[in-house]
mmCIF file of C-alpha atoms and ligand atoms in Angstrom:
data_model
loop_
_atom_site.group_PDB
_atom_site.id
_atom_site.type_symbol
_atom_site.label_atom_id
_atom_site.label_comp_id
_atom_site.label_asym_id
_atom_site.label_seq_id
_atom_site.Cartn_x
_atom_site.Cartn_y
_atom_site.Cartn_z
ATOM 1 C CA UNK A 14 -21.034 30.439 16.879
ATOM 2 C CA UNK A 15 -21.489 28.242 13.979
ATOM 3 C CA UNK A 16 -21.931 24.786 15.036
ATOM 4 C CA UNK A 17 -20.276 21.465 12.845
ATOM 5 C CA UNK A 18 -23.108 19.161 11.845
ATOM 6 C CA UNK A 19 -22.569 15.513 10.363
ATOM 7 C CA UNK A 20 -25.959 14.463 9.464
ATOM 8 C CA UNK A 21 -26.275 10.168 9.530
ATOM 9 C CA UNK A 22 -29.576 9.760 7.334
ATOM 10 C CA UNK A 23 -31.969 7.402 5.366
ATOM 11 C CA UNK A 24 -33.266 9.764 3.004
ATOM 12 C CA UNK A 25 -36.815 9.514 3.067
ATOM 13 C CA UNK A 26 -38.856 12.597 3.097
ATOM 14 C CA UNK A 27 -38.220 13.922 6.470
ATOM 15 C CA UNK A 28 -34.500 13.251 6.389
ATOM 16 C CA UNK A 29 -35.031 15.447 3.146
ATOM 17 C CA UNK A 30 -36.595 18.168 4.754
ATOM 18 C CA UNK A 31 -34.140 17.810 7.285
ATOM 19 C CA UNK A 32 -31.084 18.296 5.221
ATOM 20 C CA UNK A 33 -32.576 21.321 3.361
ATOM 21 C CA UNK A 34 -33.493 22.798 7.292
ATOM 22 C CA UNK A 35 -29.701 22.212 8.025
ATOM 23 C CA UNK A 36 -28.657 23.677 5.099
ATOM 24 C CA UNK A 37 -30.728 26.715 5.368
ATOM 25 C CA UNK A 38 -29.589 27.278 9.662
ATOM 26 C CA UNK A 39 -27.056 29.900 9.757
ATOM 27 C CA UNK A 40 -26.302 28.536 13.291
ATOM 28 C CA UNK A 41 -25.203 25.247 11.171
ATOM 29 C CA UNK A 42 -22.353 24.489 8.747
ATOM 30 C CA UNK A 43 -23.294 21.058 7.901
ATOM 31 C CA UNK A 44 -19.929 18.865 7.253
ATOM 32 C CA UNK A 45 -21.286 16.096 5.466
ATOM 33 C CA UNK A 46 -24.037 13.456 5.188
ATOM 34 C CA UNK A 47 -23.727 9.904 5.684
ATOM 35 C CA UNK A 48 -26.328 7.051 4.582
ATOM 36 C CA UNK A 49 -27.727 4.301 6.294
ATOM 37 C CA UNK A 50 -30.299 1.803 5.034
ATOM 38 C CA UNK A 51 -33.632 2.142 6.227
ATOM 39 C CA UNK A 52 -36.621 3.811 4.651
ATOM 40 C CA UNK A 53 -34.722 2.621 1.749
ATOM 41 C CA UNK A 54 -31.946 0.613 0.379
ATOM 42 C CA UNK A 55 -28.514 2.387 1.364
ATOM 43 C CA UNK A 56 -28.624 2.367 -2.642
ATOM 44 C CA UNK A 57 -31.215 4.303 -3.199
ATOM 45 C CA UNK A 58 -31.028 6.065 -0.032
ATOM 46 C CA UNK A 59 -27.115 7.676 -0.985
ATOM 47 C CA UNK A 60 -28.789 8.351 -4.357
ATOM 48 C CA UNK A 61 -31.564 10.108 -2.633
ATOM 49 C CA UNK A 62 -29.016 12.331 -0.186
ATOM 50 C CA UNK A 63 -26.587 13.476 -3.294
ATOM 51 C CA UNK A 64 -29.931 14.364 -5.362
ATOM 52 C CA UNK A 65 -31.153 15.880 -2.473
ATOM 53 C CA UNK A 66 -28.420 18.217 -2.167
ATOM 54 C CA UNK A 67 -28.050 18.709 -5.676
ATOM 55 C CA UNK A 68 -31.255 19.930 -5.701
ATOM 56 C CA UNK A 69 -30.618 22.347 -3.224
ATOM 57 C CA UNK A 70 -27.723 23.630 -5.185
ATOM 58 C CA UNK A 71 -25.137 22.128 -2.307
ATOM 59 C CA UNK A 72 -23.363 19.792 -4.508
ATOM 60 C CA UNK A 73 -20.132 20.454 -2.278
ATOM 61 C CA UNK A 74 -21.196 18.704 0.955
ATOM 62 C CA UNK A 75 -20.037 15.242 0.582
ATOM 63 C CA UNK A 76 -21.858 12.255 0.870
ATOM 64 C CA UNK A 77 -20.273 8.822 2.635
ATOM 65 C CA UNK A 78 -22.211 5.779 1.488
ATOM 66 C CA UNK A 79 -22.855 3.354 4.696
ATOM 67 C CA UNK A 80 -23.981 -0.081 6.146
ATOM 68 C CA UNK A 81 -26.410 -1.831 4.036
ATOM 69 C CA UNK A 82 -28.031 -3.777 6.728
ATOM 70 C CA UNK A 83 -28.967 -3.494 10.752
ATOM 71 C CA UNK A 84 -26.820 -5.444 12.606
ATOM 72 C CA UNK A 85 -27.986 -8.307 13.055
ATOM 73 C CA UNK A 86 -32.040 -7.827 12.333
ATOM 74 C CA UNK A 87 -33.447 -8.288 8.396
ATOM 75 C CA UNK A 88 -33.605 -4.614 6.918
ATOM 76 C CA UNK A 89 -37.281 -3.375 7.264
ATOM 77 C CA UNK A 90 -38.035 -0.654 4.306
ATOM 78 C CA UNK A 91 -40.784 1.941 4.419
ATOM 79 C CA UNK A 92 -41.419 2.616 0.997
ATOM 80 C CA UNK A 93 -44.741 2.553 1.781
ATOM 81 C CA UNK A 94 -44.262 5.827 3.648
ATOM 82 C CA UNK A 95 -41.804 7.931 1.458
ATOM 83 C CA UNK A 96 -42.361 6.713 -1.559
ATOM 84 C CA UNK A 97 -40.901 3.952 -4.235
ATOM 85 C CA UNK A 98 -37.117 4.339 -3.744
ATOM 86 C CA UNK A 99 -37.413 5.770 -0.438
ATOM 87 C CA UNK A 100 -38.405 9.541 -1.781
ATOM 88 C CA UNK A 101 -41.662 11.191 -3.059
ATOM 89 C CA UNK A 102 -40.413 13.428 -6.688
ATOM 90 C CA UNK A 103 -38.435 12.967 -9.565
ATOM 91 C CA UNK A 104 -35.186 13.379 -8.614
ATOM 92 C CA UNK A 105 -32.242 12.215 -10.495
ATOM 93 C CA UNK A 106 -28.231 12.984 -9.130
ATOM 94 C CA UNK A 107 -25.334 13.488 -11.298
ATOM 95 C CA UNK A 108 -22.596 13.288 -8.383
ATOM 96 C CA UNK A 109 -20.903 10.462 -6.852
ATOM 97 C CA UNK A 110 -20.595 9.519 -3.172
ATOM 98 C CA UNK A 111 -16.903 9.798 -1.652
ATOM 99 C CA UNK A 112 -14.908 7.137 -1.551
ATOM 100 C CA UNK A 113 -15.074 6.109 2.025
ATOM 101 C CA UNK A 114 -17.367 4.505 3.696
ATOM 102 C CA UNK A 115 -19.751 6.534 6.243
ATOM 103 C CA UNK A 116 -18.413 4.568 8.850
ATOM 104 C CA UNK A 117 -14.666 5.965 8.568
ATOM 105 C CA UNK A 118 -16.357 9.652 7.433
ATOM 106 C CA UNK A 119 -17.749 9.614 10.832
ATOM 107 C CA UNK A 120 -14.640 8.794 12.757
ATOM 108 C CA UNK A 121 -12.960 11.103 10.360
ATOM 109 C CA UNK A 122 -15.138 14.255 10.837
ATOM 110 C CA UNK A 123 -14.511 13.251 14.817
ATOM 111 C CA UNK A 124 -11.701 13.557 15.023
ATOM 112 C CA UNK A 125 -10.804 16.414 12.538
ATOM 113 C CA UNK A 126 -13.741 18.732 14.622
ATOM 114 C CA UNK A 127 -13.579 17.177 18.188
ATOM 115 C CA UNK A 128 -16.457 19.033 20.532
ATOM 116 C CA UNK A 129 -16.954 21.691 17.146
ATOM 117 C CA UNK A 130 -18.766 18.728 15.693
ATOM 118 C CA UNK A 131 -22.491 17.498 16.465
ATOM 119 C CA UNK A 132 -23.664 14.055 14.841
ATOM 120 C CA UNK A 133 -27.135 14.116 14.552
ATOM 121 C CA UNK A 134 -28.676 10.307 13.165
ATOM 122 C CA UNK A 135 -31.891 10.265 12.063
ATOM 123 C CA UNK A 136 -32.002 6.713 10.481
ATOM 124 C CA UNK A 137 -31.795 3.469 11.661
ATOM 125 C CA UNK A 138 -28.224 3.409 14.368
ATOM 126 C CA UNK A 139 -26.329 1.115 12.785
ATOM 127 C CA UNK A 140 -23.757 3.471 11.109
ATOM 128 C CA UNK A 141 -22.991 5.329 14.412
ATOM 129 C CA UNK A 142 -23.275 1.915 16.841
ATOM 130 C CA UNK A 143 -20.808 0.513 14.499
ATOM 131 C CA UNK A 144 -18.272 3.712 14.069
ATOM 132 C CA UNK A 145 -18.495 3.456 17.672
ATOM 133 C CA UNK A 146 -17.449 -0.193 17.867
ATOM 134 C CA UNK A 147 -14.525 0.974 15.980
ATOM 135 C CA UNK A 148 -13.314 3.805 17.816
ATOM 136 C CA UNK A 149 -14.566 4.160 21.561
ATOM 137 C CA UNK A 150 -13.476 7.682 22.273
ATOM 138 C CA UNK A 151 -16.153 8.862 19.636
ATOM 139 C CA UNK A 152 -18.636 10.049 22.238
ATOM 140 C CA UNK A 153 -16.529 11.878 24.094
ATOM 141 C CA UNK A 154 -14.542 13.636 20.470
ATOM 142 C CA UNK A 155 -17.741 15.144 19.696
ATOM 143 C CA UNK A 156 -20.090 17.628 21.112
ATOM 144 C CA UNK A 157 -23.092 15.775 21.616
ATOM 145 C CA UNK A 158 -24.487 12.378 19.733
ATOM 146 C CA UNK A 159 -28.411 13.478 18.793
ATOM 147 C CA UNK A 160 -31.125 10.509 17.866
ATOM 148 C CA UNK A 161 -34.370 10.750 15.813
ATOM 149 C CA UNK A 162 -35.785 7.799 17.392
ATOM 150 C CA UNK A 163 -38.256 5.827 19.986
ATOM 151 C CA UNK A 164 -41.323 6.656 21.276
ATOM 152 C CA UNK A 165 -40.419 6.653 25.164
ATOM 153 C CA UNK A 166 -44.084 7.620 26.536
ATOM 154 C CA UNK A 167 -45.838 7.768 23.829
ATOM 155 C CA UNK A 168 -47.765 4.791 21.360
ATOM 156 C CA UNK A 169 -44.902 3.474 18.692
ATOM 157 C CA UNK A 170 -45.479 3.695 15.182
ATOM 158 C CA UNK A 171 -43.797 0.537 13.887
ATOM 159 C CA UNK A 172 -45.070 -1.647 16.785
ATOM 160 C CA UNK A 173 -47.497 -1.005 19.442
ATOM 161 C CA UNK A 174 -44.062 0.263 21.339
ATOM 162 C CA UNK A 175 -41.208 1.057 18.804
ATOM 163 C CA UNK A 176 -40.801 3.506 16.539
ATOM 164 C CA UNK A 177 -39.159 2.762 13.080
ATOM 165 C CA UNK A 178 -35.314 3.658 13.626
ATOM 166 C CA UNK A 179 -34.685 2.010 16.447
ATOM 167 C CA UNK A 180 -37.040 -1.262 15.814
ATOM 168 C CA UNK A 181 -35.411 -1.350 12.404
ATOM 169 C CA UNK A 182 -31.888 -1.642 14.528
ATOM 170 C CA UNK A 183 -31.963 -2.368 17.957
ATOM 171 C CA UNK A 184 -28.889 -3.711 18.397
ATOM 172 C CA UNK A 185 -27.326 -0.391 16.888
ATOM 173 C CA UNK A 186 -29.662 1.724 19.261
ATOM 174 C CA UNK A 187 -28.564 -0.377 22.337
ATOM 175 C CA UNK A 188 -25.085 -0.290 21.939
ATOM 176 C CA UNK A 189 -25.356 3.542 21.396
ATOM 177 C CA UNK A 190 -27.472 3.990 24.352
ATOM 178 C CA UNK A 191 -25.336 2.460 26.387
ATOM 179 C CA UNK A 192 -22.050 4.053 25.108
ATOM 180 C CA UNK A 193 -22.805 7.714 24.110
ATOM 181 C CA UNK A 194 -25.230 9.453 26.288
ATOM 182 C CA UNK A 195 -27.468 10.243 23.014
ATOM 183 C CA UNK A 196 -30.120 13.002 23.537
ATOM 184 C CA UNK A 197 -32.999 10.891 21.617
ATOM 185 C CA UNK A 198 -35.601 12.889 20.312
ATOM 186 C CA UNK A 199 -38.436 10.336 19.676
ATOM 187 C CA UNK A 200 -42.457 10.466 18.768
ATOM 188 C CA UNK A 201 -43.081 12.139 22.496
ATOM 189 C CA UNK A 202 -42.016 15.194 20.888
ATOM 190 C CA UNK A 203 -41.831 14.640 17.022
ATOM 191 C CA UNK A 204 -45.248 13.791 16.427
ATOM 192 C CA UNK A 205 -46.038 17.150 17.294
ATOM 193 C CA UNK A 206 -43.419 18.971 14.785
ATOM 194 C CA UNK A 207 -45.756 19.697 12.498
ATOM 195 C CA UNK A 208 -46.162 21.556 9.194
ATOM 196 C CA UNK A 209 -49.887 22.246 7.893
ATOM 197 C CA UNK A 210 -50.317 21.267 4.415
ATOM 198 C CA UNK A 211 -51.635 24.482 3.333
ATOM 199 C CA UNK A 212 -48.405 26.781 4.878
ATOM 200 C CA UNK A 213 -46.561 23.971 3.283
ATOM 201 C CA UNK A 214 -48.501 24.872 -0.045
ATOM 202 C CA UNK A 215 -48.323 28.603 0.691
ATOM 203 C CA UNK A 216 -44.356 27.871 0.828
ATOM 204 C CA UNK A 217 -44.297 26.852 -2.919
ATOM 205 C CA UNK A 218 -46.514 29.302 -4.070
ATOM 206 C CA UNK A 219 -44.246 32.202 -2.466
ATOM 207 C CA UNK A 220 -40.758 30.135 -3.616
ATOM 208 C CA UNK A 221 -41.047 27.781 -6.589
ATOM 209 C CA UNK A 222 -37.090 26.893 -6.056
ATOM 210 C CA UNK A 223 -38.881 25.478 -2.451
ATOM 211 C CA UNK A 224 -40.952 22.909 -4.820
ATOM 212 C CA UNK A 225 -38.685 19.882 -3.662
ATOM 213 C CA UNK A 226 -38.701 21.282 -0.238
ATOM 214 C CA UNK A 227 -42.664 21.080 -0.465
ATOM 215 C CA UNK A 228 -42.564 17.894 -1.601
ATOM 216 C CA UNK A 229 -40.897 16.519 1.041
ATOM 217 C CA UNK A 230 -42.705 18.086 3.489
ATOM 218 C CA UNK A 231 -45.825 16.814 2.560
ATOM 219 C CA UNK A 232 -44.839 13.306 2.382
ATOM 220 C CA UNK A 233 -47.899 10.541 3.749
ATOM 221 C CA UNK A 234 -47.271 10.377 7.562
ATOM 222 C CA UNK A 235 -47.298 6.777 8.653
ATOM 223 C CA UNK A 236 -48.760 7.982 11.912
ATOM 224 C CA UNK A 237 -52.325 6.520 10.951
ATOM 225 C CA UNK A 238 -55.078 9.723 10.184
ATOM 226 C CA UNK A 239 -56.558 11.420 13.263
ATOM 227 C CA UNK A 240 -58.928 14.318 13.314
ATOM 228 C CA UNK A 241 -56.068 16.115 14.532
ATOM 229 C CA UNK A 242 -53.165 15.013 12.344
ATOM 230 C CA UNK A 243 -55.068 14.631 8.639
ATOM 231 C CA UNK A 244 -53.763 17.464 7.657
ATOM 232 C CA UNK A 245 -50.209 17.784 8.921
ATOM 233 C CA UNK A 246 -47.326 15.628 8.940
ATOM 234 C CA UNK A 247 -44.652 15.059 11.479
ATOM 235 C CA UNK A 248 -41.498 15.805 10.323
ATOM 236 C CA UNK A 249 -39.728 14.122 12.721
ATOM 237 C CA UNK A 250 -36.047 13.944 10.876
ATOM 238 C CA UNK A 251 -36.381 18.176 10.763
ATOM 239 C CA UNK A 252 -37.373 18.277 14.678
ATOM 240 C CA UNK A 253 -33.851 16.643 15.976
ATOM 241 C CA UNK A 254 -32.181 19.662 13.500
ATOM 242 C CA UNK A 255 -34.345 21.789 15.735
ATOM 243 C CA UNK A 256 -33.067 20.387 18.829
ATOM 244 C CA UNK A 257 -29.813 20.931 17.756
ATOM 245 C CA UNK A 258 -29.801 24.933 16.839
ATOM 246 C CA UNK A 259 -32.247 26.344 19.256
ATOM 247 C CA UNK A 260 -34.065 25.512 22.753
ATOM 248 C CA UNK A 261 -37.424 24.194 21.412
ATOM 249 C CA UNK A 262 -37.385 20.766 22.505
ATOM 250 C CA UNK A 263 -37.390 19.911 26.655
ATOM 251 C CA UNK A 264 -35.580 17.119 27.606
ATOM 252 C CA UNK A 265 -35.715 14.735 30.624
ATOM 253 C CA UNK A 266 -32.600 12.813 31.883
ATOM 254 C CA UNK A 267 -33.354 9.155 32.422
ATOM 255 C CA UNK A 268 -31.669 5.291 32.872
ATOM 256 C CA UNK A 269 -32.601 4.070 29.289
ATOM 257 C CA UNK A 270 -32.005 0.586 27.856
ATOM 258 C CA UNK A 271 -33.328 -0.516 24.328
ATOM 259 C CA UNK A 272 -34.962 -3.569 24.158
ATOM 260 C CA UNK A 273 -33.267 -6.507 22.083
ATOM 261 C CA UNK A 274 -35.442 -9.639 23.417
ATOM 262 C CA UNK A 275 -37.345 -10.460 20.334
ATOM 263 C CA UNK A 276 -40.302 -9.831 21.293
ATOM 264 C CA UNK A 277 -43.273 -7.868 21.190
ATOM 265 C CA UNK A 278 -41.729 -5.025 22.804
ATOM 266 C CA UNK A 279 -38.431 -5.139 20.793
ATOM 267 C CA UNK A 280 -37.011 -1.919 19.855
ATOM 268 C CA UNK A 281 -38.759 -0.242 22.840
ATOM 269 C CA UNK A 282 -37.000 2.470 24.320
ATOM 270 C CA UNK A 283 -37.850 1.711 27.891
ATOM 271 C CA UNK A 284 -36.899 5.082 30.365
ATOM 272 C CA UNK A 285 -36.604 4.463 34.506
ATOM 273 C CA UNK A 286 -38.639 7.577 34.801
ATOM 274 C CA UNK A 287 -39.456 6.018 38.304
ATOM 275 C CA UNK A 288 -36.222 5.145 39.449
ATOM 276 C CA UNK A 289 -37.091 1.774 40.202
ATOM 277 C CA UNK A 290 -33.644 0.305 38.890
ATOM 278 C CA UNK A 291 -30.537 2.567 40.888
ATOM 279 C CA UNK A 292 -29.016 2.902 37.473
ATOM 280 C CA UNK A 293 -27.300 6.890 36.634
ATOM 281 C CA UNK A 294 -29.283 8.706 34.039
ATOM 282 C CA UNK A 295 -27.432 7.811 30.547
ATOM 283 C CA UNK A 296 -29.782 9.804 27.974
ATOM 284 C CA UNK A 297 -31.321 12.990 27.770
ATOM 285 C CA UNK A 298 -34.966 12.246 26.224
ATOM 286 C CA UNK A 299 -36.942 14.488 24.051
ATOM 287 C CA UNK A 300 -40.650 14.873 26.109
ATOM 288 C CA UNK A 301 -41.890 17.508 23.988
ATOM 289 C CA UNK A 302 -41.551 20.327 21.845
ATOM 290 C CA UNK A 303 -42.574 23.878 21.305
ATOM 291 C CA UNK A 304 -44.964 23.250 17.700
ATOM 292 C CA UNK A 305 -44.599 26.943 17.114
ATOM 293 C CA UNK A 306 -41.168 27.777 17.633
ATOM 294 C CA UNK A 307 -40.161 24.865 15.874
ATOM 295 C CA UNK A 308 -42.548 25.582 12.780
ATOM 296 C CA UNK A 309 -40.691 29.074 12.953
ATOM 297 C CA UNK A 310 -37.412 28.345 12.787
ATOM 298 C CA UNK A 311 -37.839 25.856 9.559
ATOM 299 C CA UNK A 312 -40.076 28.171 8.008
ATOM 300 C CA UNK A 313 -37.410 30.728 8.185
ATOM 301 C CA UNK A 314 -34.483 28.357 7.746
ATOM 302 C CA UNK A 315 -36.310 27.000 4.247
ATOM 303 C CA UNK A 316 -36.706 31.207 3.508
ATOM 304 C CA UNK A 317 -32.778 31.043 2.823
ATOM 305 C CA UNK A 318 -32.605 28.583 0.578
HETATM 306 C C1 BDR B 6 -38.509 7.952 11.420
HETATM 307 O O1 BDR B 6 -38.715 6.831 10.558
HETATM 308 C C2 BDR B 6 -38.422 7.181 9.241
HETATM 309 O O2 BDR B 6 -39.360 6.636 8.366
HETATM 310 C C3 BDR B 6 -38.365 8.683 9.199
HETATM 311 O O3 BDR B 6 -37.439 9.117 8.222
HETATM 312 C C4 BDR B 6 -37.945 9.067 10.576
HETATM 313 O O4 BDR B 6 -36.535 9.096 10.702
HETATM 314 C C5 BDR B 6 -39.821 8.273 12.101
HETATM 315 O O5 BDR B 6 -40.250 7.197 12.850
HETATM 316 CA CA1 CA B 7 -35.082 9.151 8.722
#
């Protein structure tokens, strides 16, 4: 059965990579794309979705503009990472985004699609946290509320703790922790869904129309080099499309709380793997992730483009 997929994105490389892997699942018929600020300005970052699917020759799936800013943090940008204006290439769009904001497109595609529909966010939270502020029942309209975000067990890579989604929006990530169940796919598996440079190269060379594709597969990982990752990036954005269409990452069902303090370990997403603290489970966490079947399924995704 084809599954409804609203994608909530920063684009940003991955998130790039992650729309053409959507667009390329048979499994998938992706609904529309929202924007969020985050590697980018929401400016740049719309921009970067409708050239994106331009690109990719999908000029009909529409694009809702979003929030500008996290709740109540300053926006943090990683530029640095995906290049000025949030996206390695030269890409220019001709297209407009709809007129309505991602918030309502959300609540929209909700409840036109009820449990047909999956929302998968793989920017900062604020566009979901605040779509659910505005209509409770979202969570339980849709199927299931996936996050690319948080590095549960595993080393952050935007603090020692916190990986860049949910540090860049806390707030957003607590409020939809605590009110949607989210399966959150975080670094514990999507530092491991990785593409080699060179099958990324050999991509190209078989499909020139996959040159943008390439591009943004190849994008400078902001996990710093190790022997092991120099020549691979995660794609972490692509990995939570993974999740979605086939059984390649294993989840774990824990008490999770994001935390907001301020502090050092703000933006953590801190699991009661334990059980110290009575609460019910209230998120399915991402713990790891079959490398291979994953590189498979993109690989052949990209191959019907
Ligand atoms: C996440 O941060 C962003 O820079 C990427 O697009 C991805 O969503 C990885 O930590
Ligand atoms: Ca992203």
């Amino acid at each position: 059965m084809t599954r409804k997929l609203l994608l909530d994105t920063d684009p940003g490389c991955d998130d790039a990579a992650a729309i053409a892997f959507a667009l390329g699942c048979d499994a998938v018929d992706t609904v529309g794309v929202t924007t969020v600020a985050g590697n980018s300005t929401v400016e740049n970052t719309t921009e970067n979705a409708i050239a994106v699917l331009e690109a990719l020759d999908r000029p009909d799936v529409p694009v809702a503009k979003g929030c500008d800013r996290p709740l109540v943090k300053e926006l943090t940008l990683a530029e640095h990472v995906h290049g000025d204006g949030g996206l390695y290439g030269e890409l220019t769009q001709s297209g407009t985004a709809v007129d309505a904001h991602a918030v309502d497109f959300i609540i929209d595609q909700a409840r036109r699609h009820g449990d047909d529909l999956t929302i998968a966010a793989v920017g900062p939270l604020t566009n979901v946290a605040v779509a659910i502020a505005r209509e409770p029942a979202l969570p339980n309209l849709v199927d299931d509320i996936y996050v690319m975000g948080g590095a549960a067990f595993e080393a952050g890579n935007a603090t020692p703790v916190a990986e860049f989604n949910i540090y860049n929006d806390p707030e957003a990530a607590s409020r939809v922790t605590q009110a949607a169940e989210p399966k959150i796919v975080g670094l514990d598996a999507t530092n491991d869904a990785t593409l080699p440079y060179d099958t990324v190269r050999e991509l190209h060379d078989r499909n020139p129309r996959l040159e943008h594709v390439a591009k943004w597969c190849e994008y400078a990982p902001e996990i710093p080099a190790t022997a092991e990752r120099r020549d691979r990036p995660s794609l972490h954005d692509p990995a939570v499309v993974a999740a979605v269409v086939d059984d390649v990452v294993a989840f774990e069902r824990h008490y999770t709380q994001i935390d907001t303090s301020g502090g050092l370990c703000e933006g953590q997403v801190v699991c009661d793997e334990p059980e110290v603290t009575g609460n019910p489970p209230n998120a399915d966490i991402a713990v790891d992730i079959d490398a291979s079947g994953f590189r498979d399924r993109l690989l052949d995704a990209y191959s019907n483009l």
